Amino acid sequence: MSKAISYYDWQQSFGDKSKSNKLLNHKIANSLGIPENSFKDFIKKWKEKNFT
């Protein structure tokens, strides 16, 4: 007997494949989906603004 797939997995099989490729082709992203370099720059600017 084959294992049933979830509704989410079934729905994703019909989704736009280009959305997932955009993230993969983008610079290395963290768990928030933000490129690591952009996130680090944002944190640096935030620290400068709020701690100086």
mmCIF file of C-alpha atoms in Angstrom:
data_model
loop_
_atom_site.group_PDB
_atom_site.id
_atom_site.type_symbol
_atom_site.label_atom_id
_atom_site.label_comp_id
_atom_site.label_asym_id
_atom_site.label_seq_id
_atom_site.Cartn_x
_atom_site.Cartn_y
_atom_site.Cartn_z
ATOM 1 C CA MET A 1 0.000 0.000 0.000
ATOM 2 C CA SER A 2 1.344 3.441 -0.876
ATOM 3 C CA LYS A 3 1.642 6.174 1.699
ATOM 4 C CA ALA A 4 -0.890 8.997 1.309
ATOM 5 C CA ILE A 5 0.553 12.476 0.813
ATOM 6 C CA SER A 6 -0.715 15.417 2.777
ATOM 7 C CA TYR A 7 -2.998 18.038 1.262
ATOM 8 C CA TYR A 8 -0.191 20.587 1.600
ATOM 9 C CA ASP A 9 2.253 18.430 -0.384
ATOM 10 C CA TRP A 10 -0.385 17.738 -3.008
ATOM 11 C CA GLN A 11 -1.188 21.454 -3.323
ATOM 12 C CA GLN A 12 2.502 22.379 -3.586
ATOM 13 C CA SER A 13 2.930 20.045 -6.537
ATOM 14 C CA PHE A 14 0.701 22.419 -8.560
ATOM 15 C CA GLY A 15 2.391 25.609 -7.367
ATOM 16 C CA ASP A 16 4.623 27.979 -9.280
ATOM 17 C CA LYS A 17 8.071 26.412 -9.404
ATOM 18 C CA SER A 18 9.761 29.733 -10.171
ATOM 19 C CA LYS A 19 9.076 31.053 -6.628
ATOM 20 C CA SER A 20 11.206 28.364 -5.013
ATOM 21 C CA ASN A 21 13.935 28.825 -7.625
ATOM 22 C CA LYS A 22 14.130 32.559 -6.903
ATOM 23 C CA LEU A 23 15.170 31.893 -3.320
ATOM 24 C CA LEU A 24 17.701 29.278 -4.379
ATOM 25 C CA ASN A 25 19.220 31.556 -7.011
ATOM 26 C CA HIS A 26 19.383 34.426 -4.536
ATOM 27 C CA LYS A 27 22.375 34.822 -2.250
ATOM 28 C CA ILE A 28 22.544 32.511 0.734
ATOM 29 C CA ALA A 29 19.424 33.220 2.764
ATOM 30 C CA ASN A 30 18.834 32.727 6.476
ATOM 31 C CA SER A 31 15.719 31.118 7.970
ATOM 32 C CA LEU A 32 13.814 34.392 7.455
ATOM 33 C CA GLY A 33 14.465 34.243 3.723
ATOM 34 C CA ILE A 34 16.672 37.340 3.837
ATOM 35 C CA PRO A 35 20.109 37.217 2.203
ATOM 36 C CA GLU A 36 22.727 36.854 4.934
ATOM 37 C CA ASN A 37 24.731 39.917 3.856
ATOM 38 C CA SER A 38 21.653 42.158 3.825
ATOM 39 C CA PHE A 39 20.661 40.934 7.272
ATOM 40 C CA LYS A 40 24.128 41.594 8.688
ATOM 41 C CA ASP A 41 24.174 45.096 7.186
ATOM 42 C CA PHE A 42 20.753 45.831 8.652
ATOM 43 C CA ILE A 43 21.839 44.677 12.114
ATOM 44 C CA LYS A 44 25.012 46.807 11.940
ATOM 45 C CA LYS A 45 23.013 49.911 11.005
ATOM 46 C CA TRP A 46 20.439 49.171 13.683
ATOM 47 C CA LYS A 47 23.147 48.814 16.350
ATOM 48 C CA GLU A 48 24.799 52.072 15.281
ATOM 49 C CA LYS A 49 21.508 53.913 15.407
ATOM 50 C CA ASN A 50 20.259 52.471 18.702
ATOM 51 C CA PHE A 51 23.425 51.972 20.754
ATOM 52 C CA THR A 52 25.504 55.082 20.030
#
